[in-house]
XYZ file of C-alpha atoms in Angstrom:
655
model
C -13.253 -11.757 42.637
C -12.462 -9.310 39.828
C -15.432 -7.808 38.063
C -15.534 -8.861 34.368
C -15.089 -5.998 31.920
C -17.848 -5.608 29.352
C -16.304 -5.109 25.907
C -17.801 -3.588 22.794
C -19.339 -5.552 19.933
C -18.225 -2.937 17.378
C -15.662 -0.159 17.603
C -13.604 2.263 15.550
C -10.026 1.049 15.175
C -8.235 4.038 13.628
C -8.424 6.961 11.225
C -5.599 7.923 8.883
C -4.916 10.602 6.299
C -4.306 8.282 3.350
C -3.518 10.738 0.541
C -2.586 14.347 -0.081
C -5.898 14.718 -1.946
C -9.241 12.890 -1.905
C -9.358 9.089 -1.645
C -11.178 7.666 -4.682
C -10.987 3.891 -4.066
C -9.804 1.299 -1.561
C -9.692 -2.457 -0.993
C -8.904 -4.827 1.878
C -6.786 -7.965 1.494
C -9.297 -10.762 1.973
C -6.753 -13.423 2.964
C -5.207 -11.582 5.905
C -7.739 -8.868 6.686
C -4.703 -6.785 7.642
C -3.579 -5.199 4.348
C -5.287 -2.087 2.989
C -4.697 -0.465 -0.399
C -5.998 3.019 -1.228
C -6.140 4.914 -4.511
C -6.337 8.694 -4.605
C -6.873 11.738 -6.768
C -3.121 12.327 -6.332
C -2.599 9.439 -8.834
C -0.939 7.252 -6.182
C -1.721 3.834 -4.716
C -0.761 3.626 -1.032
C -0.498 0.443 1.030
C -1.217 0.285 4.754
C -1.172 -2.255 7.542
C -4.462 -2.072 9.444
C -4.084 -0.361 12.834
C -0.644 1.048 11.963
C -0.335 4.780 11.305
C 2.349 4.845 8.609
C 2.156 4.063 4.907
C 4.103 0.902 3.996
C 4.533 1.575 0.296
C 3.481 4.219 -2.225
C 3.065 3.201 -5.876
C 3.399 5.858 -8.558
C 3.022 5.843 -12.327
C -0.599 6.734 -13.003
C -1.148 10.216 -14.444
C -4.839 10.500 -13.533
C -6.870 9.689 -10.384
C -6.948 6.013 -9.366
C -10.574 4.843 -9.644
C -10.266 1.139 -8.731
C -7.802 -1.111 -6.864
C -7.698 -4.865 -6.202
C -5.309 -7.292 -4.472
C -4.830 -10.876 -5.614
C -5.618 -13.761 -3.252
C -2.057 -14.270 -1.854
C -1.758 -10.456 -1.535
C 1.440 -10.430 -3.599
C 0.128 -8.456 -6.596
C -1.998 -5.329 -6.814
C -3.791 -3.904 -9.853
C -5.002 -0.309 -10.138
C -7.136 1.319 -12.832
C -7.199 5.035 -13.507
C -9.587 7.656 -14.786
C -7.825 7.675 -18.157
C -8.461 3.936 -18.698
C -4.914 2.689 -18.038
C -4.240 -0.306 -15.775
C -1.042 -0.986 -13.846
C -0.013 -4.159 -12.023
C 2.659 -4.078 -9.291
C 4.584 -6.907 -7.649
C 4.503 -6.070 -3.943
C 7.226 -8.506 -2.904
C 9.649 -7.248 -5.541
C 8.439 -3.652 -5.005
C 8.274 -2.892 -8.722
C 5.859 -2.326 -11.601
C 4.964 -5.589 -13.363
C 2.689 -4.582 -16.238
C 1.015 -1.575 -17.849
C -2.183 -2.488 -19.713
C -3.796 -0.060 -22.149
C -7.018 -0.467 -24.124
C -10.038 0.962 -22.306
C -11.375 4.271 -23.600
C -12.838 5.538 -20.307
C -12.176 5.319 -16.582
C -11.778 1.899 -14.927
C -14.687 1.185 -12.556
C -13.933 -2.399 -11.457
C -11.110 -4.965 -11.332
C -10.596 -8.530 -10.135
C -7.778 -11.083 -10.121
C -8.400 -14.631 -11.326
C -8.198 -16.958 -8.275
C -5.620 -19.287 -9.902
C -4.264 -18.114 -13.238
C -2.363 -14.911 -13.886
C -5.300 -13.049 -15.352
C -7.031 -9.768 -14.511
C -10.545 -8.703 -15.476
C -11.397 -5.014 -15.886
C -14.715 -3.216 -16.272
C -14.968 0.330 -17.547
C -17.319 3.211 -18.090
C -16.949 2.422 -21.794
C -19.294 -0.575 -20.987
C -16.642 -3.158 -21.987
C -15.191 -5.980 -19.891
C -11.664 -7.095 -20.751
C -9.686 -10.136 -19.682
C -5.935 -9.547 -19.545
C -3.046 -12.016 -19.494
C -0.472 -10.499 -17.126
C 2.331 -12.736 -18.422
C 1.820 -11.886 -22.101
C 0.823 -8.293 -21.424
C -2.173 -8.505 -23.709
C -5.955 -8.560 -23.824
C -7.212 -12.160 -24.087
C -10.848 -11.306 -24.748
C -13.394 -8.518 -24.648
C -16.921 -9.131 -23.365
C -19.683 -6.879 -24.670
C -23.256 -6.797 -23.422
C -23.693 -4.075 -20.830
C -25.086 -0.729 -21.941
C -23.691 1.355 -19.050
C -20.650 1.454 -16.743
C -19.530 -1.908 -15.277
C -19.346 -1.319 -11.504
C -18.214 -4.700 -10.133
C -16.482 -7.858 -11.403
C -15.980 -11.160 -9.547
C -14.466 -14.464 -10.647
C -16.166 -17.631 -9.390
C -14.253 -19.670 -6.772
C -13.396 -22.328 -9.389
C -12.177 -19.666 -11.845
C -14.504 -20.741 -14.709
C -17.031 -17.890 -14.605
C -17.016 -14.129 -14.326
C -19.946 -12.172 -12.856
C -20.458 -8.510 -13.751
C -22.720 -5.807 -12.295
C -23.500 -2.570 -14.085
C -25.406 0.694 -13.983
C -27.864 -0.752 -16.546
C -29.606 -2.593 -13.630
C -28.403 -6.040 -14.742
C -26.097 -8.807 -13.539
C -24.436 -10.969 -16.193
C -22.597 -14.281 -15.928
C -19.804 -15.010 -18.446
C -18.224 -18.348 -19.353
C -14.475 -17.713 -19.604
C -13.661 -20.868 -21.569
C -16.377 -20.390 -24.191
C -15.917 -16.629 -24.229
C -19.636 -15.824 -24.142
C -22.439 -14.801 -21.789
C -24.088 -17.706 -19.965
C -27.010 -15.844 -18.404
C -28.399 -12.417 -17.602
C -30.148 -11.730 -14.303
C -32.689 -8.887 -14.562
C -34.789 -7.794 -11.610
C -32.996 -4.877 -9.993
C -34.604 -1.472 -10.562
C -31.444 0.567 -9.962
C -27.696 0.416 -10.720
C -26.094 -2.793 -9.404
C -23.048 -1.888 -7.298
C -21.673 -5.219 -6.084
C -21.762 -8.987 -6.757
C -20.298 -11.805 -4.650
C -20.097 -15.566 -5.225
C -20.953 -17.963 -2.404
C -17.649 -19.538 -1.247
C -18.908 -23.095 -1.855
C -22.312 -23.355 -3.531
C -23.552 -22.276 -6.964
C -25.083 -19.091 -5.556
C -24.536 -15.429 -6.400
C -25.531 -12.337 -4.374
C -25.999 -8.873 -5.887
C -26.546 -5.514 -4.165
C -28.110 -2.502 -5.825
C -28.929 1.168 -5.387
C -32.598 0.084 -5.358
C -31.916 -0.941 -1.713
C -32.291 -4.676 -2.329
C -30.021 -7.716 -2.206
C -30.908 -10.538 -4.606
C -29.688 -14.138 -4.474
C -29.360 -16.062 -7.744
C -29.238 -19.844 -8.299
C -26.407 -20.564 -10.768
C -27.773 -23.993 -11.752
C -31.312 -22.950 -12.584
C -30.361 -19.334 -13.401
C -33.251 -17.881 -11.430
C -33.755 -15.736 -8.350
C -33.692 -17.572 -5.016
C -34.842 -14.714 -2.779
C -34.761 -10.946 -2.415
C -33.918 -8.937 0.701
C -35.768 -5.623 0.744
C -35.844 -2.713 3.149
C -32.125 -1.844 3.213
C -31.632 1.663 4.707
C -29.725 2.873 1.626
C -27.947 1.780 -1.555
C -26.118 -1.557 -1.129
C -22.407 -1.065 -1.868
C -20.602 -3.753 0.121
C -21.540 -7.395 0.815
C -19.483 -10.386 1.975
C -20.303 -14.055 2.595
C -19.122 -15.657 5.822
C -16.143 -17.966 5.021
C -18.249 -21.078 5.712
C -21.135 -19.688 3.669
C -23.678 -19.691 6.515
C -24.756 -16.047 6.033
C -24.199 -12.822 4.113
C -22.972 -9.576 5.693
C -24.190 -6.288 4.273
C -22.397 -3.057 5.130
C -25.222 -0.543 5.410
C -25.246 3.115 6.407
C -23.925 3.075 9.996
C -24.823 -0.601 10.553
C -23.925 -4.202 9.727
C -26.763 -6.550 8.779
C -26.567 -10.340 8.736
C -28.837 -12.161 6.272
C -29.961 -15.647 5.328
C -31.552 -16.392 1.953
C -33.569 -19.632 2.135
C -35.913 -18.252 3.326
C -34.867 -14.590 3.259
C -34.424 -13.312 6.798
C -32.258 -11.012 8.905
C -30.357 -12.735 11.709
C -28.873 -9.654 13.345
C -28.267 -5.903 13.066
C -25.207 -4.307 14.679
C -24.823 -0.545 14.960
C -21.445 0.611 13.588
C -20.945 4.320 13.017
C -18.866 3.841 9.876
C -20.997 5.949 7.517
C -20.774 4.525 3.991
C -18.548 1.474 4.359
C -16.537 0.723 1.207
C -15.114 -2.782 1.783
C -15.317 -5.696 4.227
C -12.988 -8.552 5.223
C -13.040 -11.294 7.886
C -10.118 -12.462 10.028
C -9.933 -14.167 13.456
C -13.740 -14.090 13.863
C -13.664 -10.322 13.420
C -15.168 -8.378 10.552
C -13.030 -5.443 9.385
C -14.814 -2.587 7.614
C -13.189 0.436 5.987
C -14.754 3.723 4.898
C -13.325 6.880 3.359
C -14.265 10.545 3.340
C -12.193 13.114 1.458
C -8.540 12.276 2.241
C -9.280 10.244 5.401
C -9.765 6.482 5.740
C -11.347 4.942 8.849
C -11.297 1.278 9.887
C -13.804 -0.479 12.143
C -14.047 -3.888 13.822
C -17.101 -6.042 14.610
C -16.706 -9.014 16.978
C -18.493 -11.801 15.076
C -18.537 -14.093 18.126
C -21.214 -11.783 19.529
C -23.230 -11.606 16.301
C -26.092 -13.992 15.474
C -25.247 -15.718 12.190
C -27.722 -18.628 12.028
C -30.827 -19.943 13.721
C -33.417 -17.736 15.368
C -34.200 -14.443 13.709
C -32.994 -11.686 16.026
C -34.224 -8.669 14.093
C -36.454 -8.696 11.039
C -36.467 -5.506 8.980
C -37.688 -7.556 6.017
C -41.397 -6.904 5.765
C -42.930 -9.695 3.723
C -46.363 -11.127 4.249
C -45.860 -13.973 1.724
C -45.753 -17.488 3.199
C -42.288 -19.029 3.265
C -42.437 -21.817 0.720
C -38.771 -22.785 0.951
C -37.763 -25.407 3.470
C -34.862 -24.812 5.789
C -31.799 -26.761 4.671
C -30.753 -29.851 6.528
C -27.602 -29.077 8.550
C -24.487 -30.065 6.643
C -26.367 -30.774 3.400
C -25.896 -28.121 0.675
C -28.917 -27.322 -1.479
C -26.960 -26.970 -4.720
C -23.744 -27.959 -6.412
C -20.342 -27.278 -4.891
C -17.522 -25.633 -6.828
C -14.783 -27.995 -7.972
C -11.538 -26.189 -7.383
C -8.595 -27.292 -9.533
C -5.609 -28.776 -7.753
C -3.217 -26.720 -9.891
C -3.477 -23.490 -11.812
C -6.427 -23.420 -14.099
C -6.056 -23.782 -17.816
C -5.686 -20.673 -19.815
C -8.983 -19.384 -21.246
C -9.500 -20.247 -24.873
C -7.856 -17.753 -27.156
C -10.445 -16.038 -29.278
C -9.904 -13.899 -32.322
C -8.953 -10.351 -31.290
C -11.455 -7.675 -32.147
C -8.924 -5.007 -32.987
C -5.248 -4.486 -33.564
C -4.942 -2.524 -30.308
C -5.884 -5.624 -28.317
C -3.096 -7.662 -29.888
C -0.428 -5.471 -28.389
C 3.123 -6.534 -27.774
C 5.509 -4.798 -25.405
C 6.618 -1.482 -26.883
C 9.049 1.265 -26.034
C 6.111 3.377 -24.825
C 5.134 0.661 -22.340
C 8.739 0.323 -21.221
C 8.904 4.061 -20.592
C 5.686 3.914 -18.554
C 7.118 1.121 -16.453
C 10.353 3.030 -15.878
C 8.332 6.037 -14.705
C 6.274 3.876 -12.320
C 7.875 3.452 -8.918
C 7.181 1.549 -5.719
C 8.397 3.779 -2.908
C 8.827 1.874 0.363
C 7.775 4.354 3.048
C 8.193 2.063 6.068
C 10.868 -0.618 5.660
C 10.103 -2.339 8.955
C 6.407 -2.882 8.197
C 7.222 -3.783 4.584
C 9.684 -6.506 5.623
C 7.235 -7.831 8.199
C 4.416 -8.171 5.666
C 6.067 -9.085 2.369
C 9.638 -10.354 2.791
C 8.959 -13.499 4.903
C 7.051 -14.992 1.965
C 10.246 -15.167 -0.084
C 12.056 -17.399 2.384
C 11.377 -21.121 2.788
C 10.237 -22.019 6.283
C 9.255 -25.387 7.749
C 7.200 -23.767 10.478
C 3.626 -22.606 9.896
C 3.252 -18.868 9.192
C 2.575 -16.731 12.218
C -1.132 -15.906 12.499
C -2.201 -12.381 13.207
C -3.833 -11.814 16.563
C -7.400 -10.452 16.778
C -7.744 -6.797 17.641
C -8.484 -6.371 21.377
C -11.972 -5.071 22.059
C -12.119 -1.877 24.142
C -14.265 -1.877 27.279
C -17.854 -0.686 27.035
C -17.520 2.441 29.148
C -19.708 5.448 29.867
C -17.414 7.886 28.062
C -17.631 5.932 24.814
C -21.410 5.803 25.024
C -21.574 9.510 25.799
C -19.501 10.282 22.738
C -21.903 8.339 20.506
C -24.919 9.829 22.266
C -24.224 13.154 20.578
C -25.940 11.566 17.568
C -29.598 10.949 18.507
C -30.237 7.299 17.745
C -32.841 5.275 19.556
C -31.217 2.023 18.411
C -28.154 2.564 20.597
C -29.542 0.758 23.632
C -30.677 -2.144 21.483
C -27.359 -2.621 19.675
C -24.971 -2.085 22.582
C -26.698 -3.612 25.612
C -24.728 -3.207 28.820
C -25.525 -6.007 31.267
C -26.069 -5.144 34.889
C -22.386 -5.381 35.736
C -20.324 -2.919 37.671
C -17.968 -1.331 35.142
C -14.769 0.125 36.619
C -14.780 3.899 36.773
C -11.484 4.065 34.894
C -11.153 1.067 32.510
C -7.643 -0.110 31.647
C -7.556 1.202 28.079
C -4.807 3.220 26.437
C -6.276 6.342 24.895
C -4.797 9.309 23.110
C -7.321 11.696 24.706
C -5.778 13.562 27.644
C -7.490 13.569 31.007
C -9.965 16.439 31.305
C -8.692 19.506 33.133
C -10.399 22.556 34.519
C -9.209 24.724 31.616
C -8.816 22.756 28.355
C -5.816 23.449 26.088
C -8.137 23.743 23.078
C -11.497 25.486 23.406
C -13.988 23.557 21.204
C -15.819 25.362 18.413
C -19.179 23.946 19.579
C -20.050 23.313 23.212
C -23.090 23.032 25.452
C -21.848 25.298 28.229
C -19.344 28.143 28.613
C -15.779 27.009 29.110
C -14.461 27.488 32.655
C -17.720 29.002 33.969
C -19.806 27.632 36.831
C -23.081 28.902 38.204
C -21.512 29.276 41.655
C -19.031 31.812 40.246
C -21.885 34.249 39.625
C -23.376 33.956 43.110
C -22.055 35.552 46.312
C -20.235 33.239 48.693
C -22.492 31.921 51.465
C -20.666 32.474 54.742
C -23.471 31.438 57.111
C -24.585 27.828 56.699
C -28.101 28.683 57.880
C -28.622 31.223 55.076
C -30.937 29.417 52.680
C -32.047 32.170 50.298
C -30.273 34.944 48.419
C -31.573 38.418 47.798
C -32.486 38.899 44.120
C -30.513 42.131 43.855
C -27.323 40.407 45.036
C -27.716 37.569 42.549
C -28.361 39.982 39.649
C -25.354 42.119 40.520
C -23.119 39.063 40.422
C -24.541 37.942 37.071
C -23.949 41.442 35.612
C -20.257 41.269 36.512
C -18.272 41.446 33.323
C -21.346 42.233 31.209
C -20.265 45.786 30.495
C -16.786 44.628 29.558
C -18.208 42.057 27.132
C -20.449 44.708 25.555
C -17.409 46.946 24.986
C -15.507 44.039 23.343
C -18.406 43.142 21.019
C -19.048 46.795 20.119
C -15.380 47.251 19.238
C -15.414 44.100 17.123
C -18.547 45.251 15.299
C -16.909 48.602 14.565
C -13.799 46.861 13.221
C -15.873 44.621 10.967
C -17.727 47.679 9.642
C -14.366 49.228 8.755
C -13.283 46.103 6.859
C -16.689 45.861 5.177
C -16.424 49.426 3.902
C -13.156 48.550 2.156
C -14.588 45.207 0.941
C -17.416 46.962 -0.936
C -14.807 48.666 -3.153
C -13.888 45.212 -4.512
C -10.259 45.352 -3.365
C -9.806 42.072 -1.473
C -6.105 42.648 -0.748
C -6.736 46.040 0.879
C -9.614 44.515 2.887
C -7.320 41.847 4.307
C -4.603 44.444 4.972
C -7.077 46.543 6.958
C -8.196 43.491 8.965
C -4.570 42.624 9.777
C -3.806 46.237 10.737
C -6.613 46.160 13.328
C -4.577 43.508 15.170
C -7.626 41.460 16.171
C -7.477 37.784 15.181
C -11.256 37.400 15.496
C -11.729 39.910 12.644
C -9.146 38.069 10.523
C -10.977 34.774 11.153
C -14.333 36.284 10.139
C -12.824 37.607 6.912
C -10.969 34.383 6.053
C -14.147 32.351 6.541
C -15.644 34.401 3.686
C -12.584 34.256 1.425
C -12.213 30.489 1.953
C -15.629 29.910 0.409
C -14.443 31.148 -2.992
C -11.014 29.870 -3.996
C -10.848 32.210 -7.015
C -10.477 35.216 -4.666
C -7.013 34.017 -3.649
C -4.043 35.699 -5.323
C -0.307 35.423 -4.704
C -0.028 38.877 -3.099
C -2.895 37.941 -0.753
C -0.880 34.927 0.424
C 2.012 37.132 1.546
C -0.329 38.997 3.894
C -2.343 36.020 5.142
C 0.412 33.453 5.821
C 1.793 35.227 8.961
C -1.787 35.384 10.293
C -2.293 31.675 9.553
C 0.768 30.896 11.666
C -0.879 32.715 14.594
C -4.221 30.949 14.011
C -2.623 27.498 14.041
C -1.199 28.229 17.503
C -4.482 29.556 18.886
C -6.281 27.859 21.766
C -9.613 28.305 19.978
C -10.597 25.316 17.844
C -12.549 27.493 15.386
C -9.447 29.636 14.764
C -7.307 26.538 14.123
C -9.915 25.125 11.704
C -10.027 28.372 9.728
C -6.225 28.518 9.593
C -6.014 24.912 8.344
C -8.614 25.559 5.627
C -6.821 28.689 4.396
C -3.405 26.986 4.427
C -4.786 23.987 2.494
C -6.155 26.315 -0.212
C -2.828 28.128 -0.504
C -0.857 24.878 -0.724
C -3.128 23.358 -3.348
C -3.310 26.474 -5.538
C 0.067 28.178 -5.126
C 2.765 25.798 -3.820
C 3.437 24.186 -7.253
C 3.543 27.679 -8.827
C 5.912 28.992 -6.148
C 8.340 26.074 -6.487
C 8.288 26.270 -10.303
C 9.036 30.026 -10.333
C 11.841 29.657 -7.784
C 13.370 26.786 -9.761
C 13.183 28.604 -13.118
C 16.429 30.015 -14.572
C 16.871 33.808 -14.386
C 15.369 35.780 -17.261
C 17.381 37.790 -19.757
C 16.951 41.555 -19.500
C 14.801 43.558 -17.091
C 11.316 42.238 -16.349
C 9.778 44.245 -13.493
C 6.596 42.161 -13.191
C 8.607 38.938 -13.088
C 10.911 40.355 -10.417
C 7.891 41.352 -8.301
C 6.382 37.885 -8.700
C 9.703 36.275 -7.791
C 9.942 38.445 -4.670
C 6.428 37.399 -3.595
C 7.245 33.727 -4.197
C 10.392 33.970 -2.075
C 8.454 35.643 0.704
C 5.687 33.002 0.595
C 8.231 30.174 0.485
C 10.015 31.524 3.567
C 6.719 31.859 5.444
C 5.633 28.350 4.421
C 8.949 26.955 5.674
C 8.266 28.575 9.061
C 4.752 27.131 9.169
C 6.007 23.699 8.056
C 7.807 23.151 11.355
C 4.679 24.042 13.293
C 2.489 21.711 11.188
C 5.003 18.895 11.560
C 5.036 19.237 15.352
C 1.236 19.119 15.538
C 0.733 16.247 13.065
C 1.045 13.755 15.909
C -2.083 15.059 17.656
C -5.148 12.841 17.885
C -8.659 13.462 16.638
C -9.859 16.005 14.097
C -6.939 18.363 14.786
C -4.364 15.661 14.137
C -6.054 14.593 10.881
C -6.053 18.171 9.567
C -2.379 18.711 10.439
C -1.349 15.337 8.960
C -3.093 16.245 5.701
C -1.279 19.601 5.640
C 2.025 17.851 6.388
C 1.527 15.633 3.323
C 0.779 18.684 1.165
C 3.950 20.380 2.457
C 6.178 17.346 1.848
C 8.056 19.161 -0.934
C 9.248 21.784 1.588
C 11.201 19.239 3.675
């Protein structure tokens, strides 16, 4: 009988380079759990299908970094707020800009779509909350009450209330129909980062930087319970669809909580760092995190997670007696939301506070919308996700399949073991089953060879060296011991050669250092290149890379040919240095180079301009040569592939 394969409870699904610059915001589609939207410092909003490598659509129009993004419930509209305070709404099915909303005086920190009507709520660093009518392109109402930036907004499931969380340590509940605050929930001692409504009951959860999660009764307007002892600031929480528990995305772990009484059902180790958003689909929890320009997605198998009943782990230290009684199964403790059968009524129109909020479409708005574009990057994925919704079908929509769990194998555990964590055995127990030596899993990591193609920058033992290589061959089987002199002579083999190499390198570095002390960076680099030793060039570039202001255009002409050599090196540290230097050059000089080359010729003789033009042409030619190399390596896996994909995005204008 075949031995059953033990699969993982949590695993990393993929990592992508989402933007040409840093990622500043992201959101998952809650309905499907398969659509991801990211906002970046490059002023773009990119859409992705989870577990697919290519961008589906790129939305342009913002002129400052995108600070907040949100998808509506059917995942047909997306809203994005920028650092300048502007808000743009796109229709994803039509692939076009729908609305541009102006009015906030500072960056947009939070957004949410109304669950039924065509309304959007926005919270800003200017402390204001605004409710926008997408159809009329105007601000319906402004809510004032917070004294600091509004970090999170959520509409209630019935669409009648709006909850807001802010840096002023408070949570507020607003009545949309009456246009006023219903209640304020104090209690947190730090900025409140997130709020979530219970899917059915009159209950609200809030997570704060004070490392607590508080549950609020929305009938009595009082605290129900408080979860303490979170490992770090709470930034992402999500109720289970049936409302049985709350998931909290903590630093490198997922925690499952109940609230009456407060207790922790389970803790699952997930090495996702600071998770930014959560979604649930097919009994799997999808978590996404971002770092610089990269976005990583993770999966937790909820069928193997304790969600009710016996307390599995209890990080909540509380000596108080539990006064609350456990709820009777199937009997809710508080009121249930009454969801309207059709779209909700429009919130009551209230007198506008200023002329700017009573805006009508203008030529300026029309120009903004003409300049905003929805660029479809992958037509096949776009048609698969968005187009079927436009056609009428009598058959039920095709459900997405759950992501297959990879086997729990020794190599995966060894990879995670590089981070010392005593909780590993507890969170990923491997039953006493015989796991196949080579599990049937498709992996992008090549099979290990005697001499790896890339020599890692950090390693525990010398590459390609074995202890037996340093000892004389034993010809007689009975010979049990070796003479010390023989062993030492074998160990010393190559020592003199290595000393000569290191002495020569030290001498070369002294030569470069002597020039460096004169303050002439260009001559220092020229001397390092003239030595014809890449190790010296790497040492020098590692210093120059630390201070971007040292880079000049004439320095690029010297360094770019060396970068091309570094990117083809077998040493990982050389490749990393080359990627860092190339990224600095692209970010600082590529726009300048293209602008100068595109400029019309000057009238008269301008020697300095001619010299600059010559340097730009030289750099452009070298960058074109490197572009082919970067493009060929962008398909690699792991850290190398991510670096090359980021460079490929930065070099897109060269194609």
